[in-house]
Short mmCIF file of C-alpha atoms in Angstrom, two decimals:
data_model
loop_
_atom_site.label_atom_id
_atom_site.label_comp_id
_atom_site.label_asym_id
_atom_site.label_seq_id
_atom_site.Cartn_x
_atom_site.Cartn_y
_atom_site.Cartn_z
CA GLY A 1 -50.99 -127.64 -82.80
CA LEU A 2 -52.37 -124.65 -82.58
CA LEU A 3 -55.92 -126.32 -81.85
CA SER A 4 -54.21 -128.59 -78.99
CA ARG A 5 -52.27 -125.12 -77.39
CA PHE A 6 -56.13 -123.22 -77.26
CA MET A 7 -57.70 -126.17 -75.51
CA TRP A 8 -54.72 -126.53 -72.84
CA ALA A 9 -55.14 -122.69 -72.26
CA SER A 10 -58.92 -123.16 -72.00
CA LEU A 11 -58.30 -126.07 -69.31
CA LEU A 12 -55.92 -124.02 -67.39
CA VAL A 13 -58.26 -121.21 -67.17
CA SER A 14 -61.48 -123.27 -66.44
CA LEU A 15 -59.17 -125.46 -63.52
CA GLY A 16 -56.26 -123.52 -62.31
CA ARG A 17 -57.83 -121.16 -59.63
CA GLY A 18 -54.08 -120.96 -58.14
CA SER A 19 -52.53 -121.47 -61.56
CA ARG A 20 -50.07 -118.61 -62.73
CA ALA A 21 -50.68 -119.62 -66.11
CA ALA A 22 -54.66 -119.37 -65.88
CA LEU A 23 -54.05 -115.77 -64.15
CA VAL A 24 -52.14 -114.57 -66.71
CA THR A 25 -54.67 -115.58 -69.42
CA MET A 26 -57.47 -114.00 -67.34
CA SER A 27 -55.42 -110.87 -66.13
CA SER A 28 -55.45 -109.99 -69.58
CA ALA A 29 -59.00 -110.21 -70.71
CA ALA A 30 -60.67 -107.42 -68.45
CA PRO A 31 -59.80 -104.52 -66.57
CA TYR A 32 -59.71 -104.72 -62.65
CA PRO A 33 -60.55 -102.49 -60.03
CA GLU A 34 -57.84 -100.24 -58.67
CA LEU A 35 -59.16 -100.99 -55.03
CA CYS A 36 -61.14 -104.41 -54.02
CA VAL A 37 -62.47 -103.15 -50.30
CA PHE A 38 -64.39 -106.26 -48.30
CA ASP A 39 -66.08 -105.96 -45.20
CA LEU A 40 -64.99 -108.77 -42.60
CA ASP A 41 -67.84 -110.16 -40.58
CA ALA A 42 -70.06 -112.89 -42.32
CA CYS A 43 -68.41 -111.37 -45.47
CA LEU A 44 -64.54 -112.17 -45.97
CA TRP A 45 -64.94 -114.55 -42.65
CA ASP A 46 -67.58 -116.64 -41.28
CA LYS A 47 -68.20 -115.06 -37.89
CA GLU A 48 -69.49 -111.83 -36.11
CA MET A 49 -66.75 -110.17 -34.43
CA PHE A 50 -69.41 -108.94 -31.97
CA GLU A 51 -70.28 -112.54 -30.63
CA MET A 52 -66.96 -113.70 -29.82
CA GLY A 53 -65.70 -114.06 -26.47
CA VAL A 54 -61.78 -114.23 -26.61
CA VAL A 55 -59.35 -112.17 -28.63
CA PRO A 56 -57.76 -114.64 -30.42
CA MET A 57 -53.75 -115.60 -30.64
CA VAL A 58 -51.33 -117.17 -32.58
CA GLU A 59 -51.53 -120.27 -30.16
CA ASP A 60 -55.14 -120.72 -31.31
CA ALA A 61 -54.35 -121.31 -34.76
CA VAL A 62 -56.24 -124.14 -36.53
CA ARG A 63 -53.93 -125.51 -39.52
CA GLY A 64 -55.56 -127.15 -42.50
CA ASP A 65 -55.72 -126.82 -46.21
CA LEU A 66 -55.58 -123.45 -47.92
CA ASN A 67 -57.35 -124.07 -51.25
CA GLY A 68 -54.83 -126.63 -52.43
CA ARG A 69 -51.94 -124.37 -51.99
CA GLY A 70 -50.51 -126.40 -48.95
CA GLU A 71 -51.29 -126.51 -45.37
CA GLY A 72 -51.55 -123.62 -43.20
CA ILE A 73 -53.65 -121.84 -40.56
CA ALA A 74 -56.92 -122.00 -41.89
CA GLY A 75 -59.09 -120.91 -38.77
CA VAL A 76 -57.99 -119.16 -35.63
CA MET A 77 -60.21 -120.03 -32.08
CA SER A 78 -62.06 -117.46 -30.07
CA GLY A 79 -62.97 -119.58 -27.25
CA ARG A 80 -65.16 -122.41 -28.78
CA ASP A 81 -65.71 -120.21 -31.83
CA LYS A 82 -63.50 -121.10 -34.76
CA ILE A 83 -63.17 -118.43 -37.28
CA SER A 84 -62.41 -119.06 -41.01
CA LEU A 85 -62.31 -117.05 -44.20
CA HIS A 86 -64.97 -117.94 -46.60
CA THR A 87 -64.18 -119.79 -49.69
CA GLY A 88 -64.38 -117.13 -52.24
CA ALA A 89 -62.58 -114.83 -49.88
CA LEU A 90 -59.47 -117.09 -49.79
CA ILE A 91 -59.45 -117.39 -53.50
CA ALA A 92 -59.49 -113.58 -54.06
CA LEU A 93 -56.91 -113.04 -51.63
CA GLN A 94 -55.02 -115.83 -53.10
CA GLU A 95 -55.45 -114.74 -56.63
CA HIS A 96 -54.45 -111.38 -55.51
CA ALA A 97 -51.21 -112.44 -53.85
CA ASP A 98 -50.46 -114.41 -56.71
CA GLY A 99 -50.27 -110.96 -58.94
CA GLY A 100 -53.53 -111.80 -60.94
CA PHE A 101 -55.45 -108.18 -60.87
CA PRO A 102 -52.91 -105.84 -62.48
CA GLY A 103 -52.99 -102.47 -60.50
CA MET A 104 -55.41 -103.70 -58.02
CA ARG A 105 -55.26 -103.28 -54.47
CA VAL A 106 -57.28 -104.51 -51.51
CA ALA A 107 -58.50 -102.45 -48.33
CA LEU A 108 -60.84 -103.75 -45.58
CA ALA A 109 -63.90 -101.65 -44.22
CA SER A 110 -65.77 -102.62 -41.35
CA SER A 111 -68.17 -101.58 -38.93
CA ALA A 112 -67.62 -103.69 -35.89
CA ASP A 113 -69.58 -103.04 -33.06
CA THR A 114 -67.48 -102.22 -30.21
CA PRO A 115 -63.69 -101.68 -29.66
CA PHE A 116 -63.29 -105.57 -28.30
CA ALA A 117 -65.11 -106.65 -31.62
CA GLU A 118 -62.29 -104.40 -33.59
CA ARG A 119 -59.50 -105.93 -31.34
CA VAL A 120 -60.73 -109.72 -32.34
CA GLY A 121 -61.04 -109.03 -36.07
CA ARG A 122 -57.37 -107.24 -36.21
CA ALA A 123 -56.02 -110.39 -34.31
CA ALA A 124 -57.78 -112.63 -36.38
CA LEU A 125 -56.24 -110.76 -39.35
CA THR A 126 -53.05 -111.32 -38.38
CA ILE A 127 -53.05 -115.22 -37.99
CA LEU A 128 -55.54 -116.52 -40.68
CA GLU A 129 -52.98 -117.43 -43.67
CA VAL A 130 -53.78 -116.53 -47.47
CA LEU A 131 -51.16 -118.99 -48.84
CA PRO A 132 -48.32 -120.72 -46.18
CA GLY A 133 -46.76 -117.88 -44.24
CA LEU A 134 -48.63 -115.24 -45.58
CA THR A 135 -51.16 -113.85 -43.73
CA VAL A 136 -54.16 -111.50 -44.59
CA TRP A 137 -52.40 -108.80 -42.70
CA ASP A 138 -49.22 -109.23 -44.26
CA LEU A 139 -51.01 -108.98 -47.86
CA LEU A 140 -52.77 -106.11 -46.59
CA MET A 141 -49.58 -104.29 -45.45
CA ARG A 142 -47.65 -105.41 -48.73
CA ASP A 143 -50.40 -103.46 -50.63
CA TRP A 144 -49.65 -100.61 -49.07
CA ASP A 145 -46.16 -100.45 -48.05
CA GLY A 146 -46.83 -101.11 -44.32
CA VAL A 147 -49.34 -98.19 -44.13
CA ASP A 148 -52.72 -99.45 -42.45
CA VAL A 149 -55.40 -97.72 -44.98
CA ASN A 150 -58.23 -99.89 -43.16
CA GLN A 151 -61.35 -98.82 -41.43
CA ILE A 152 -62.11 -101.23 -39.33
CA GLY A 153 -64.84 -100.63 -36.06
CA ARG A 154 -67.66 -97.55 -35.55
CA GLN A 155 -65.97 -95.52 -33.17
CA PRO A 156 -65.37 -91.62 -33.95
CA PRO A 157 -64.34 -90.75 -36.51
CA LEU A 158 -65.96 -93.98 -37.81
CA SER A 159 -69.36 -94.55 -37.70
CA SER A 160 -72.07 -97.59 -38.48
CA ASN A 161 -72.66 -95.81 -42.00
CA LYS A 162 -69.81 -96.54 -44.02
CA ALA A 163 -70.78 -94.33 -46.94
CA LYS A 164 -70.29 -91.48 -44.68
CA SER A 165 -67.35 -92.58 -42.75
CA HIS A 166 -65.58 -95.51 -43.90
CA PHE A 167 -64.99 -94.90 -47.61
CA PRO A 168 -64.51 -90.87 -47.69
CA ARG A 169 -61.55 -92.24 -45.32
CA ILE A 170 -60.48 -94.95 -47.43
CA LYS A 171 -60.61 -92.48 -50.70
CA GLU A 172 -58.57 -90.14 -48.73
CA ALA A 173 -56.27 -92.54 -47.32
CA THR A 174 -55.22 -94.32 -50.79
CA GLY A 175 -56.08 -91.83 -53.14
CA ILE A 176 -58.21 -93.91 -55.33
CA ARG A 177 -61.39 -92.62 -56.89
CA TYR A 178 -64.84 -94.12 -55.95
CA ASP A 179 -65.18 -95.17 -59.26
CA LYS A 180 -62.49 -97.38 -59.37
CA MET A 181 -63.60 -99.36 -56.31
CA LEU A 182 -65.29 -102.55 -55.73
CA PHE A 183 -66.89 -103.22 -52.59
CA PHE A 184 -68.30 -106.56 -50.77
CA ASP A 185 -70.51 -106.36 -47.97
CA ASP A 186 -72.79 -109.41 -46.76
CA CYS A 187 -75.68 -106.37 -46.02
CA ASN A 188 -77.42 -108.50 -43.25
CA TRP A 189 -77.46 -105.87 -41.00
CA GLY A 190 -78.24 -102.70 -43.14
CA ASP A 191 -77.97 -102.12 -46.84
CA HIS A 192 -74.46 -100.85 -46.95
CA CYS A 193 -73.97 -101.78 -50.47
CA ALA A 194 -76.83 -99.60 -51.31
CA MET A 195 -75.67 -96.56 -49.08
CA VAL A 196 -72.41 -97.04 -50.57
CA GLY A 197 -73.54 -97.30 -53.88
CA ALA A 198 -75.78 -94.34 -53.68
CA GLY A 199 -73.52 -91.93 -51.65
CA CYS A 200 -69.97 -92.39 -53.00
CA LYS A 201 -69.88 -91.19 -56.25
CA GLU A 202 -67.55 -88.90 -58.46
CA GLU A 203 -68.46 -85.95 -59.99
CA GLY A 204 -69.49 -88.22 -63.16
CA GLY A 205 -72.25 -89.90 -61.32
CA LYS A 206 -69.93 -93.19 -61.08
CA GLY A 207 -69.14 -94.42 -57.98
CA VAL A 208 -68.09 -97.42 -56.28
CA VAL A 209 -69.55 -100.79 -57.48
CA THR A 210 -70.90 -103.00 -54.82
CA VAL A 211 -71.94 -106.65 -54.62
CA ARG A 212 -74.07 -108.04 -51.49
CA THR A 213 -72.92 -111.34 -49.88
CA PRO A 214 -75.67 -112.34 -47.89
CA ARG A 215 -74.13 -115.81 -47.17
CA GLY A 216 -70.32 -114.79 -47.26
CA LEU A 217 -68.25 -114.37 -50.05
CA GLY A 218 -68.45 -117.09 -52.32
CA GLU A 219 -66.29 -118.17 -55.44
CA ALA A 220 -69.43 -117.00 -57.71
CA GLU A 221 -69.91 -113.86 -55.92
CA TRP A 222 -66.28 -113.12 -56.07
CA LYS A 223 -66.25 -114.09 -60.00
CA ARG A 224 -69.32 -111.68 -60.37
CA GLY A 225 -68.03 -108.86 -58.62
CA LEU A 226 -65.01 -108.79 -61.25
CA GLU A 227 -67.39 -108.98 -64.16
CA VAL A 228 -70.25 -106.16 -62.75
CA PHE A 229 -67.05 -104.19 -62.46
CA ALA A 230 -66.02 -104.48 -65.75
CA ALA A 231 -69.59 -103.69 -67.16
CA SER A 232 -69.59 -100.85 -65.50
CA LEU A 233 -66.39 -98.85 -67.08
#
């Protein structure tokens, strides 16, 4: 009956992180950003690239469970350190890969300290998987038809100030307004969320919606970000 169908739909939403049916239900319920921007270190993944000693290669991959979606590359070694996506980051990217957020694309804004740290980060992105056979980099390239719109590092023309360098360049590369963006950053080495929120606004006064992830991007922070963005409209 109608009641049982409603209860089943509710169960799918509550249980189905990776369920296509749950994502369809969720997609019709709330507006989503046109662009979701992630910081890398201590936000999307669990390590700081400037602390890594080796540029990882494919043979450094560590296989494991990808949030119940099959076995894939769940980590990659840089010397003795294993780089892995935070749980909320993996869930966010999986839901995005499934088409759960119509009209949304993703990009990265990282102020990696050195050219070497940037190399480590870019290498890890091409190895770590969102779904079996689909790397983080594959997903980024799928969103932008093979164009690299990501802003990683702080070498000129980038700087340590994401509000003054990373985000203006992302806006120029994507054509997406600041008030259609959602940004996640750990903010442990400077309050990038405050700076971007204050410095990257449209003429009407609205700008990038920001969410701090001081312990990394967890599932709760991911969900809160979507809620905060929807409330900003």
